[in-house]
Short mmCIF file of C-alpha atoms in Angstrom, two decimals:
data_model
loop_
_atom_site.label_atom_id
_atom_site.label_comp_id
_atom_site.label_asym_id
_atom_site.label_seq_id
_atom_site.Cartn_x
_atom_site.Cartn_y
_atom_site.Cartn_z
CA MET T 1 0.00 0.00 0.00
CA CYS T 2 1.06 3.60 -0.61
CA THR T 3 2.11 5.28 2.65
CA SER T 4 2.70 8.82 1.39
CA CYS T 5 -0.57 9.82 -0.23
CA GLY T 6 -1.31 13.01 1.67
CA GLY T 7 -2.27 13.79 5.24
CA SER T 8 0.22 13.41 8.08
CA THR T 9 3.50 11.62 7.55
CA THR T 10 2.92 9.21 10.46
CA THR T 11 1.81 5.78 9.31
CA ILE T 12 -0.58 3.83 11.53
CA VAL T 13 -0.99 0.27 10.29
CA ALA T 14 -4.56 -0.99 10.00
CA LYS T 15 -4.12 -3.78 12.54
CA ASP T 16 -3.25 -1.16 15.17
CA ILE T 17 -6.49 0.81 14.78
CA LEU T 18 -9.14 -1.48 13.34
CA PRO T 19 -10.92 -3.70 15.89
CA GLU T 20 -11.87 -7.26 15.09
CA ALA T 21 -15.27 -7.67 13.44
CA GLY T 22 -18.02 -7.33 16.02
CA SER T 23 -15.79 -5.55 18.53
CA ASN T 24 -17.06 -2.44 20.31
CA SER T 25 -13.62 -0.98 20.82
CA VAL T 26 -14.17 2.69 21.60
CA ASP T 27 -10.42 3.39 21.54
CA SER T 28 -10.11 2.12 17.96
CA ALA T 29 -13.16 4.12 16.94
CA VAL T 30 -11.68 7.27 18.42
CA GLN T 31 -8.44 6.72 16.50
CA LEU T 32 -10.33 6.37 13.22
CA ILE T 33 -12.33 9.49 13.94
CA ASP T 34 -9.13 11.38 14.72
CA ILE T 35 -7.64 10.28 11.39
CA PHE T 36 -10.60 11.00 9.11
CA ARG T 37 -12.85 13.63 10.69
CA PRO T 38 -10.54 16.64 10.15
CA HIS T 39 -10.46 15.89 6.40
CA LEU T 40 -14.21 15.41 5.84
CA SER T 41 -17.09 17.77 5.18
CA ALA T 42 -19.75 18.38 7.80
CA GLY T 43 -22.19 16.14 5.93
CA ALA T 44 -19.97 13.05 5.98
CA GLN T 45 -20.71 10.34 8.54
CA ILE T 46 -18.35 7.96 10.34
CA LEU T 47 -20.16 4.90 11.66
CA PHE T 48 -19.38 1.74 13.61
CA PRO T 49 -21.25 -1.56 14.03
CA PHE T 50 -22.16 -0.64 17.60
CA ASP T 51 -23.97 2.51 16.41
CA LYS T 52 -27.75 2.21 16.48
CA SER T 53 -27.92 3.75 13.01
CA TRP T 54 -25.52 1.23 11.43
CA ALA T 55 -28.31 -0.81 9.81
CA THR T 56 -30.39 2.17 8.73
CA GLU T 57 -27.79 4.67 7.53
CA LEU T 58 -25.83 2.12 5.48
CA ARG T 59 -27.24 0.10 2.59
CA GLN T 60 -27.11 -3.51 3.72
CA ARG T 61 -25.73 -6.18 1.41
CA TRP T 62 -28.33 -8.31 -0.37
CA THR T 63 -26.63 -11.66 0.43
CA THR T 64 -25.01 -12.88 3.61
CA TRP T 65 -23.11 -15.58 1.73
CA GLU T 66 -19.34 -14.99 1.71
CA HIS T 67 -19.92 -11.43 2.82
CA PRO T 68 -17.17 -8.95 3.74
CA SER T 69 -16.78 -7.97 7.39
CA PHE T 70 -16.68 -4.29 8.28
CA THR T 71 -15.40 -2.73 11.49
CA SER T 72 -16.24 0.80 10.41
CA ALA T 73 -17.89 2.79 7.66
CA ILE T 74 -17.72 6.25 6.17
CA LYS T 75 -20.59 7.75 4.24
CA PRO T 76 -19.00 10.60 2.25
CA ALA T 77 -21.08 13.60 1.26
CA THR T 78 -18.85 15.05 -1.47
CA GLU T 79 -16.23 14.03 -3.99
CA SER T 80 -13.65 15.83 -1.86
CA ASP T 81 -14.61 13.52 1.01
CA LEU T 82 -13.93 10.53 -1.22
CA VAL T 83 -10.53 11.88 -2.24
CA SER T 84 -9.54 12.31 1.40
CA ILE T 85 -10.84 8.85 2.35
CA VAL T 86 -8.93 7.08 -0.42
CA LYS T 87 -5.70 8.92 0.37
CA LEU T 88 -5.96 8.32 4.11
CA CYS T 89 -6.83 4.63 3.66
CA ALA T 90 -3.73 4.27 1.50
CA GLN T 91 -1.53 6.16 3.94
CA HIS T 92 -2.70 4.18 6.97
CA GLN T 93 -3.00 0.84 5.17
CA ILE T 94 -6.70 0.51 5.95
CA PRO T 95 -8.50 -2.03 3.73
CA PHE T 96 -11.79 -0.79 2.35
CA LEU T 97 -14.64 -1.67 0.04
CA ALA T 98 -16.79 0.96 -1.67
CA THR T 99 -20.43 -0.07 -2.09
CA GLY T 100 -23.34 1.40 -4.04
CA GLY T 101 -26.33 -0.84 -4.69
CA GLY T 102 -24.96 -3.53 -2.39
CA HIS T 103 -25.94 -6.27 -4.84
CA GLY T 104 -22.49 -7.63 -5.64
CA ALA T 105 -21.83 -11.29 -4.91
CA GLY T 106 -18.95 -13.71 -5.39
CA MET T 107 -16.80 -15.61 -2.93
CA GLY T 108 -13.99 -13.08 -3.33
CA TYR T 109 -15.84 -10.61 -1.14
CA GLY T 110 -15.59 -13.03 1.77
CA THR T 111 -11.83 -12.47 1.82
CA ILE T 112 -12.36 -8.82 2.79
CA LYS T 113 -12.02 -8.91 6.57
CA ASN T 114 -12.07 -6.14 9.18
CA ALA T 115 -12.35 -3.48 6.52
CA MET T 116 -13.90 -0.05 6.18
CA ASN T 117 -17.12 0.25 4.18
CA ILE T 118 -17.23 3.36 2.00
CA ASP T 119 -20.98 3.71 1.53
CA LEU T 120 -21.90 5.85 -1.49
CA GLY T 121 -25.50 6.35 -0.43
CA ASN T 122 -25.25 10.13 -0.78
CA PHE T 123 -24.31 9.75 -4.47
CA SER T 124 -27.82 8.80 -5.57
CA SER T 125 -29.36 11.02 -8.21
CA VAL T 126 -30.85 11.02 -11.72
CA GLU T 127 -30.49 13.90 -14.16
CA LEU T 128 -32.15 13.45 -17.56
CA ASN T 129 -31.52 15.63 -20.60
CA ALA T 130 -34.22 14.29 -22.88
CA GLU T 131 -33.35 16.62 -25.76
CA ALA T 132 -29.74 15.43 -25.81
CA ASN T 133 -30.77 11.80 -25.10
CA GLU T 134 -28.42 11.67 -22.12
CA MET T 135 -28.86 10.69 -18.47
CA THR T 136 -26.40 11.14 -15.60
CA VAL T 137 -26.73 9.10 -12.41
CA GLY T 138 -24.88 9.05 -9.12
CA GLY T 139 -22.56 6.21 -8.15
CA ALA T 140 -25.11 4.57 -5.83
CA THR T 141 -28.26 5.15 -7.91
CA LEU T 142 -30.44 2.07 -8.17
CA ALA T 143 -31.99 0.91 -11.43
CA ALA T 144 -35.39 1.47 -9.82
CA GLN T 145 -34.74 5.22 -9.74
CA VAL T 146 -34.35 5.65 -13.51
CA TYR T 147 -37.53 3.96 -14.75
CA GLU T 148 -40.05 6.67 -13.94
CA PRO T 149 -38.06 9.70 -15.18
CA LEU T 150 -37.27 7.95 -18.46
CA TYR T 151 -40.79 6.59 -18.93
CA ALA T 152 -42.32 10.01 -18.28
CA ALA T 153 -40.04 11.52 -20.94
CA GLY T 154 -40.78 8.77 -23.48
CA LYS T 155 -37.28 7.33 -23.16
CA GLU T 156 -35.68 4.02 -22.19
CA ILE T 157 -32.30 2.40 -21.57
CA PRO T 158 -31.30 -1.28 -21.36
CA LEU T 159 -31.41 -2.54 -17.77
CA GLY T 160 -31.19 -5.86 -15.94
CA ARG T 161 -34.02 -8.00 -14.59
CA SER T 162 -34.04 -6.56 -11.04
CA ARG T 163 -34.88 -3.03 -9.97
CA CYS T 164 -32.72 -3.13 -6.83
CA VAL T 165 -29.29 -3.41 -8.43
CA GLY T 166 -27.02 -0.39 -8.68
CA MET T 167 -26.88 1.22 -12.12
CA VAL T 168 -23.11 1.61 -12.00
CA GLY T 169 -22.41 -1.90 -10.75
CA LEU T 170 -24.76 -3.35 -13.35
CA THR T 171 -22.92 -1.40 -16.04
CA LEU T 172 -19.37 -2.25 -14.99
CA GLY T 173 -20.05 -5.99 -15.21
CA GLY T 174 -21.63 -5.69 -18.66
CA GLY T 175 -25.36 -5.33 -18.15
CA ILE T 176 -27.57 -7.97 -19.76
CA GLY T 177 -31.34 -7.57 -20.01
CA SER T 178 -34.51 -7.63 -22.06
CA LEU T 179 -33.73 -4.49 -24.08
CA GLN T 180 -30.28 -5.64 -25.20
CA GLY T 181 -31.72 -6.95 -28.45
CA ARG T 182 -32.52 -3.38 -29.36
CA HIS T 183 -29.81 -1.33 -27.62
CA GLY T 184 -27.01 -3.73 -26.69
CA LEU T 185 -25.56 -4.25 -23.22
CA VAL T 186 -25.97 -1.55 -20.59
CA MET T 187 -22.26 -0.74 -20.81
CA ASP T 188 -22.67 -0.07 -24.54
CA SER T 189 -24.84 2.94 -23.61
CA LEU T 190 -22.24 4.34 -21.20
CA LEU T 191 -20.76 7.62 -22.44
CA SER T 192 -18.49 8.68 -19.59
CA VAL T 193 -17.79 8.39 -15.88
CA ARG T 194 -16.36 10.66 -13.22
CA MET T 195 -14.31 8.81 -10.61
CA VAL T 196 -11.73 8.88 -7.85
CA THR T 197 -8.61 6.85 -8.68
CA ALA T 198 -6.13 5.01 -6.48
CA ARG T 199 -3.94 8.15 -6.46
CA GLY T 200 -6.83 10.17 -5.11
CA ASP T 201 -7.31 12.04 -8.37
CA ILE T 202 -10.72 12.96 -9.77
CA VAL T 203 -10.76 12.04 -13.45
CA THR T 204 -13.21 11.69 -16.31
CA ALA T 205 -13.07 8.57 -18.48
CA SER T 206 -14.72 8.32 -21.89
CA ARG T 207 -13.89 7.23 -25.42
CA THR T 208 -11.88 10.46 -25.88
CA GLU T 209 -10.53 11.08 -22.37
CA ASN T 210 -8.52 8.45 -20.51
CA ALA T 211 -9.72 6.01 -23.14
CA ASP T 212 -7.68 3.10 -21.77
CA LEU T 213 -9.40 3.43 -18.40
CA PHE T 214 -12.83 3.73 -20.03
CA TRP T 215 -12.15 0.53 -21.98
CA ALA T 216 -11.20 -1.35 -18.81
CA LEU T 217 -14.10 -0.04 -16.75
CA ARG T 218 -16.60 -1.71 -19.07
CA GLY T 219 -16.25 -5.24 -17.80
CA ALA T 220 -13.77 -4.83 -14.93
CA GLY T 221 -14.72 -1.48 -13.48
CA THR T 222 -14.59 -2.22 -9.77
CA ASN T 223 -10.83 -2.70 -10.09
CA PHE T 224 -9.93 0.89 -10.89
CA GLY T 225 -11.55 3.38 -8.54
CA ILE T 226 -14.78 4.75 -7.13
CA ILE T 227 -17.26 6.13 -9.65
CA THR T 228 -19.21 9.14 -8.40
CA GLN T 229 -21.35 9.63 -11.50
CA ALA T 230 -21.97 8.01 -14.87
CA THR T 231 -23.50 9.43 -18.05
CA TYR T 232 -25.47 7.27 -20.49
CA ARG T 233 -27.09 7.54 -23.89
CA VAL T 234 -30.85 6.98 -23.69
CA TYR T 235 -33.31 6.10 -26.44
CA ASP T 236 -36.84 6.81 -27.59
CA ALA T 237 -39.21 4.33 -25.94
CA ILE T 238 -40.53 1.50 -28.09
CA ASN T 239 -44.31 0.95 -28.24
CA ASN T 240 -44.81 3.92 -25.89
CA GLY T 241 -43.00 2.01 -23.16
CA GLN T 242 -45.55 -0.83 -23.06
CA PHE T 243 -44.40 -4.45 -22.75
CA ILE T 244 -46.15 -7.78 -22.97
CA ASN T 245 -45.31 -9.93 -19.95
CA ALA T 246 -46.34 -13.56 -20.29
CA ASP T 247 -45.75 -16.07 -17.48
CA PHE T 248 -46.28 -19.82 -17.65
CA ILE T 249 -45.86 -22.50 -14.95
CA TYR T 250 -45.24 -26.12 -15.97
CA GLN T 251 -44.78 -29.53 -14.44
CA ALA T 252 -41.54 -31.42 -15.06
CA LYS T 253 -43.02 -33.30 -18.02
CA SER T 254 -42.83 -30.10 -20.09
CA SER T 255 -39.10 -29.58 -19.58
CA ARG T 256 -37.89 -30.87 -22.94
CA GLY T 257 -40.39 -28.73 -24.76
CA LEU T 258 -38.96 -25.66 -23.02
CA TRP T 259 -35.41 -26.67 -23.92
CA ASP T 260 -36.53 -27.04 -27.55
CA ILE T 261 -37.90 -23.49 -27.50
CA LEU T 262 -34.57 -22.23 -26.16
CA LYS T 263 -32.80 -24.14 -28.92
CA TRP T 264 -35.05 -22.52 -31.54
CA ALA T 265 -34.18 -19.12 -30.08
CA ASP T 266 -30.46 -19.76 -30.63
CA GLU T 267 -30.96 -18.73 -34.25
CA GLU T 268 -34.43 -17.20 -34.49
CA MET T 269 -34.56 -14.84 -31.51
CA PRO T 270 -36.03 -11.48 -32.58
CA PRO T 271 -34.69 -8.34 -30.84
CA GLU T 272 -38.11 -7.57 -29.30
CA LEU T 273 -38.24 -10.86 -27.39
CA SER T 274 -36.63 -12.12 -24.19
CA ILE T 275 -37.11 -15.49 -22.48
CA ALA T 276 -36.28 -16.56 -18.94
CA VAL T 277 -36.90 -20.14 -17.80
CA ALA T 278 -36.35 -21.09 -14.15
CA SER T 279 -36.76 -24.32 -12.23
CA GLY T 280 -37.65 -24.81 -8.59
CA TYR T 281 -39.24 -27.44 -6.39
CA ASP T 282 -42.46 -27.59 -4.42
CA HIS T 283 -41.57 -29.57 -1.29
CA ALA T 284 -45.20 -29.69 -0.15
CA GLU T 285 -46.32 -31.32 -3.40
CA GLY T 286 -43.09 -33.24 -3.96
CA GLN T 287 -42.66 -32.08 -7.53
CA ALA T 288 -40.42 -29.89 -9.64
CA LEU T 289 -41.94 -26.88 -11.34
CA LEU T 290 -40.70 -24.71 -14.18
CA ILE T 291 -41.65 -21.13 -14.88
CA ALA T 292 -41.19 -19.36 -18.19
CA CYS T 293 -41.24 -15.58 -18.31
CA VAL T 294 -41.60 -14.21 -21.84
CA GLU T 295 -41.26 -10.47 -22.43
CA TYR T 296 -42.05 -8.76 -25.71
CA TYR T 297 -41.89 -5.05 -26.40
CA GLY T 298 -44.68 -4.48 -28.86
CA PRO T 299 -48.44 -5.06 -29.13
CA LEU T 300 -50.02 -8.36 -28.09
CA GLU T 301 -51.04 -9.22 -31.65
CA ASP T 302 -47.38 -9.20 -32.68
CA ALA T 303 -46.36 -11.25 -29.63
CA GLN T 304 -48.93 -14.02 -30.14
CA LYS T 305 -46.83 -16.14 -32.51
CA PHE T 306 -44.01 -16.24 -29.96
CA LEU T 307 -46.36 -17.11 -27.09
CA ASP T 308 -48.14 -19.96 -28.92
CA PRO T 309 -45.29 -22.50 -28.45
CA PHE T 310 -45.41 -21.89 -24.69
CA ARG T 311 -49.19 -22.32 -24.60
CA ALA T 312 -48.82 -25.60 -26.50
CA LEU T 313 -46.77 -27.14 -23.66
CA ASP T 314 -49.82 -27.46 -21.38
CA PRO T 315 -48.97 -24.93 -18.64
CA ILE T 316 -50.77 -25.36 -15.32
CA LYS T 317 -50.93 -21.59 -14.88
CA THR T 318 -50.79 -18.74 -17.39
CA GLY T 319 -50.72 -14.97 -17.03
CA ILE T 320 -50.44 -12.53 -19.94
CA THR T 321 -50.60 -8.80 -19.40
CA SER T 322 -49.57 -5.55 -21.05
CA VAL T 323 -47.61 -3.48 -18.54
CA PRO T 324 -45.70 -0.19 -18.58
CA TRP T 325 -41.93 -0.53 -18.49
CA PRO T 326 -41.46 0.79 -14.90
CA ILE T 327 -43.36 -2.16 -13.39
CA LEU T 328 -42.21 -4.87 -15.79
CA SER T 329 -39.63 -6.45 -13.46
CA ALA T 330 -42.06 -6.31 -10.50
CA THR T 331 -44.72 -8.05 -12.62
CA ALA T 332 -42.52 -10.81 -14.04
CA GLN T 333 -42.89 -14.38 -12.85
CA PHE T 334 -46.29 -13.63 -11.32
CA GLY T 335 -44.70 -10.94 -9.17
CA ASN T 336 -41.96 -13.16 -7.76
CA GLU T 337 -39.01 -11.73 -9.70
CA GLU T 338 -38.42 -9.10 -7.01
CA THR T 339 -37.47 -11.78 -4.46
CA ALA T 340 -33.94 -11.04 -5.66
CA CYS T 341 -34.29 -7.62 -4.02
CA LYS T 342 -34.71 -8.77 -0.44
CA ARG T 343 -31.76 -7.76 1.73
CA SER T 344 -29.67 -10.04 3.95
CA GLN T 345 -30.66 -13.28 2.24
CA PHE T 346 -28.27 -16.21 1.93
CA VAL T 347 -27.75 -16.43 -1.84
CA ASN T 348 -24.91 -18.47 -3.35
CA CYS T 349 -24.68 -18.13 -7.15
CA TYR T 350 -22.92 -19.95 -9.96
CA THR T 351 -23.06 -19.14 -13.66
CA VAL T 352 -22.02 -20.27 -17.12
CA GLY T 353 -22.49 -18.75 -20.57
CA LEU T 354 -23.79 -20.85 -23.46
CA GLY T 355 -23.21 -20.37 -27.15
CA GLN T 356 -25.69 -23.09 -28.03
CA ILE T 357 -28.50 -25.07 -26.44
CA HIS T 358 -27.84 -28.79 -26.03
CA THR T 359 -31.19 -30.24 -24.99
CA ASP T 360 -29.80 -33.48 -23.55
CA THR T 361 -27.49 -31.51 -21.29
CA LEU T 362 -30.27 -29.24 -20.08
CA GLU T 363 -32.39 -32.28 -19.29
CA LYS T 364 -29.44 -33.89 -17.49
CA VAL T 365 -28.80 -30.95 -15.18
CA PHE T 366 -32.55 -30.55 -14.61
CA ASN T 367 -32.71 -34.13 -13.35
CA MET T 368 -29.60 -33.61 -11.21
CA PHE T 369 -31.35 -30.65 -9.65
CA ILE T 370 -34.57 -32.59 -8.98
CA ASP T 371 -32.71 -35.55 -7.46
CA PHE T 372 -30.83 -33.26 -5.09
CA TYR T 373 -34.02 -31.51 -4.02
CA ARG T 374 -35.68 -34.83 -3.22
CA ALA T 375 -32.71 -36.01 -1.17
CA ASN T 376 -32.34 -32.73 0.75
CA PRO T 377 -35.58 -31.32 2.20
CA GLY T 378 -33.67 -28.32 3.62
CA TYR T 379 -32.46 -27.19 0.22
CA GLU T 380 -33.88 -24.15 -1.53
CA GLY T 381 -32.60 -23.02 -4.88
CA ARG T 382 -33.42 -22.20 -8.46
CA PHE T 383 -31.59 -22.53 -11.71
CA GLY T 384 -32.53 -20.64 -14.79
CA TYR T 385 -31.76 -19.62 -18.32
CA GLN T 386 -31.91 -16.04 -19.56
CA LYS T 387 -32.08 -15.66 -23.30
CA TYR T 388 -31.84 -12.39 -25.20
CA CYS T 389 -31.13 -11.57 -28.83
CA ASN T 390 -27.39 -10.89 -29.04
CA LYS T 391 -27.13 -9.56 -32.60
CA LYS T 392 -26.94 -5.94 -31.40
CA VAL T 393 -24.42 -6.97 -28.74
CA MET T 394 -22.29 -8.70 -31.37
CA ALA T 395 -22.43 -5.62 -33.61
CA VAL T 396 -20.12 -3.81 -31.19
CA PRO T 397 -16.47 -4.63 -31.98
CA ALA T 398 -14.95 -7.15 -29.57
CA SER T 399 -12.11 -4.71 -28.91
CA GLU T 400 -14.47 -1.98 -27.68
CA THR T 401 -14.69 -3.23 -24.06
CA VAL T 402 -12.77 -5.52 -21.73
CA TYR T 403 -15.87 -7.75 -21.43
CA PRO T 404 -15.10 -10.35 -24.12
CA TRP T 405 -18.08 -12.70 -24.23
CA ARG T 406 -20.46 -10.95 -26.59
CA ASN T 407 -21.06 -14.29 -28.32
CA ILE T 408 -22.97 -15.74 -25.35
CA LYS T 409 -26.54 -16.52 -26.40
CA THR T 410 -27.85 -17.87 -23.09
CA GLN T 411 -26.87 -16.89 -19.55
CA VAL T 412 -27.30 -19.61 -16.95
CA LEU T 413 -27.77 -18.56 -13.32
CA LEU T 414 -27.69 -21.19 -10.58
CA ARG T 415 -28.97 -19.58 -7.38
CA ASN T 416 -28.94 -21.36 -4.01
CA MET T 417 -30.77 -20.09 -0.94
CA GLN T 418 -30.76 -22.99 1.53
CA THR T 419 -31.32 -22.40 5.23
CA ASP T 420 -29.84 -25.80 6.14
CA HIS T 421 -26.14 -24.97 6.04
CA SER T 422 -25.06 -28.49 6.92
CA ILE T 423 -25.45 -29.23 3.20
CA ASP T 424 -23.43 -26.25 1.94
CA ALA T 425 -20.53 -28.44 0.77
CA GLU T 426 -22.90 -30.78 -1.06
CA VAL T 427 -24.60 -27.82 -2.73
CA ASP T 428 -21.27 -26.48 -3.97
CA ALA T 429 -20.33 -29.90 -5.33
CA LEU T 430 -23.65 -30.13 -7.19
CA MET T 431 -23.26 -26.63 -8.62
CA ARG T 432 -19.76 -27.32 -9.88
CA SER T 433 -20.97 -30.53 -11.52
CA MET T 434 -23.89 -28.77 -13.18
CA ARG T 435 -21.67 -25.90 -14.33
CA SER T 436 -19.12 -28.32 -15.79
CA ALA T 437 -21.79 -30.30 -17.62
CA LEU T 438 -23.26 -27.15 -19.14
CA ALA T 439 -19.84 -25.76 -20.10
CA ALA T 440 -18.85 -29.03 -21.80
CA THR T 441 -21.60 -28.63 -24.42
CA SER T 442 -21.75 -24.82 -24.46
CA GLY T 443 -20.17 -24.52 -27.88
CA PHE T 444 -17.16 -22.74 -26.39
CA ASP T 445 -13.67 -24.07 -25.76
CA GLY T 446 -13.74 -23.12 -22.08
CA LEU T 447 -15.83 -21.53 -19.36
CA GLN T 448 -17.15 -18.09 -20.34
CA THR T 449 -18.36 -16.11 -17.35
CA TYR T 450 -20.56 -13.04 -17.09
CA MET T 451 -18.92 -10.96 -14.37
CA ASN T 452 -22.08 -9.90 -12.53
CA TYR T 453 -23.15 -13.53 -12.00
CA ALA T 454 -19.70 -14.97 -11.26
CA HIS T 455 -19.30 -17.27 -8.28
CA GLY T 456 -15.74 -16.16 -7.62
CA ASP T 457 -13.82 -19.40 -8.15
CA GLU T 458 -13.45 -18.83 -11.90
CA ASP T 459 -9.97 -18.03 -13.18
CA SER T 460 -9.16 -14.75 -14.90
CA GLU T 461 -9.34 -16.38 -18.33
CA ALA T 462 -13.01 -17.20 -17.75
CA LEU T 463 -13.71 -13.53 -16.95
CA TYR T 464 -11.50 -11.68 -19.43
CA GLY T 465 -10.44 -14.24 -22.04
CA PRO T 466 -8.25 -12.72 -24.78
CA ASN T 467 -8.36 -9.30 -23.05
CA LEU T 468 -6.58 -10.45 -19.89
CA SER T 469 -3.09 -9.20 -20.73
CA ARG T 470 -4.36 -5.80 -21.86
CA VAL T 471 -6.51 -5.26 -18.75
CA MET T 472 -3.52 -6.22 -16.60
CA GLU T 473 -1.55 -3.41 -18.24
CA VAL T 474 -4.30 -0.90 -17.47
CA LYS T 475 -4.43 -2.17 -13.89
CA ARG T 476 -0.69 -1.66 -13.43
CA LYS T 477 -1.04 1.90 -14.71
CA TRP T 478 -4.07 3.03 -12.72
CA ASP T 479 -3.95 0.90 -9.56
CA PRO T 480 -0.43 -0.53 -9.17
CA THR T 481 -0.83 -1.19 -5.42
CA ASN T 482 -4.11 -3.08 -5.91
CA MET T 483 -6.25 -0.87 -3.70
CA PHE T 484 -9.43 -1.72 -5.61
CA GLY T 485 -11.08 -4.92 -6.78
CA ARG T 486 -10.41 -7.04 -3.71
CA GLY T 487 -13.52 -9.08 -4.43
CA ARG T 488 -12.50 -9.98 -7.99
CA PRO T 489 -8.89 -8.84 -8.38
CA ILE T 490 -7.09 -8.48 -11.67
CA PRO T 491 -3.62 -10.02 -11.41
CA ILE T 492 -0.89 -7.38 -11.42
CA SER T 493 1.81 -9.66 -12.79
CA SER T 494 1.78 -12.54 -15.25
#
């Protein structure tokens, strides 16, 4: 760590001032206050786990699985606060993690122990310039905050499937979602960012300014600094912002028919259509169930031909509605999609990207899933396939961003939420087996991982592929002491 980045010249090592997680050490708290308070604005807050406002003033992480442990937190009010915090953390060797939406996962975050949480909750804003087709958001702005302003102005932007994720975090990992068939990934709409770097500098990154940093941010952004605001291109809303949301629930006997639809979509997927198929298990009834969520931006008469194959599979429940864009994600899956937005759940995720659908493999992993459910009554989990047209995504040159896997046609998300933690090891073994089986027939030579869904045990090749060496060079230039990206670090040396 840098020990001469401003402030006093005396270096206090983190272990001397940071208490162990859960400790109520007043002396350590006083030392931290003495270090930071003189350099912060009046609106900045310094908090500790023993403060009554800890849980209310700070945005709590959405999953308790492999979570970082914090002994303190600072909630900066200004960019100048952030500059001071970064410099002082470097000087005093204090580990930290900056958080916005709090929706990041991955086992790498569990290695962050006794750290300081830099909570960006005060950087939460939306400014829309409809005439220029541009929108600027704060570093902690949630996706939920942009729907209404855009919809009211007759605009839209590609977003993910959940309203509760942070806009910036969603973008930095890539940003897949139902509008990518029309507008590409979320990061493809990013125009520029303003951020604090490891040196404590405030810089702008765009295609014309600090272009190397802008390239690296789009796919590996958490490794380079703290983004205070991001500016995006927005688009005229399609069909006046009205979507068709069609949900279907099936028994296990319909599984192959669903896999065949996904296989058809490998080549025939129109840009207006998105498909998500998830599997779960009803312990009370002792049966597996599948749910298909089909979204189409356009009128119902145009959507009918895409809905007919789902109707033909004999669903046990069907719901088809026309909904405005702001409530689409809350409506999906009969209103259950927003379960991903509950805070402090135990959620352990795995993922794999597919370039093709292999129906026998999908049926194999489906049966593995069912067998495990039947043998483990304490298990709760879902696995699903998200399918979006990727022609617009592929139209962007592969060299444009560090995220390399624009050729993925189907994203697989394996999400585990068991309360019986005696089976955690068995769950991980099952997930690795399912991931390996899917990767073996994915159509790719190796594992291709979407950063925002990554488990954390994937190697750097799975995340960055052919762009690994180049992103390592950018990392050495902008963050040579590896202050950022502790959850999913980019290797500094070969």
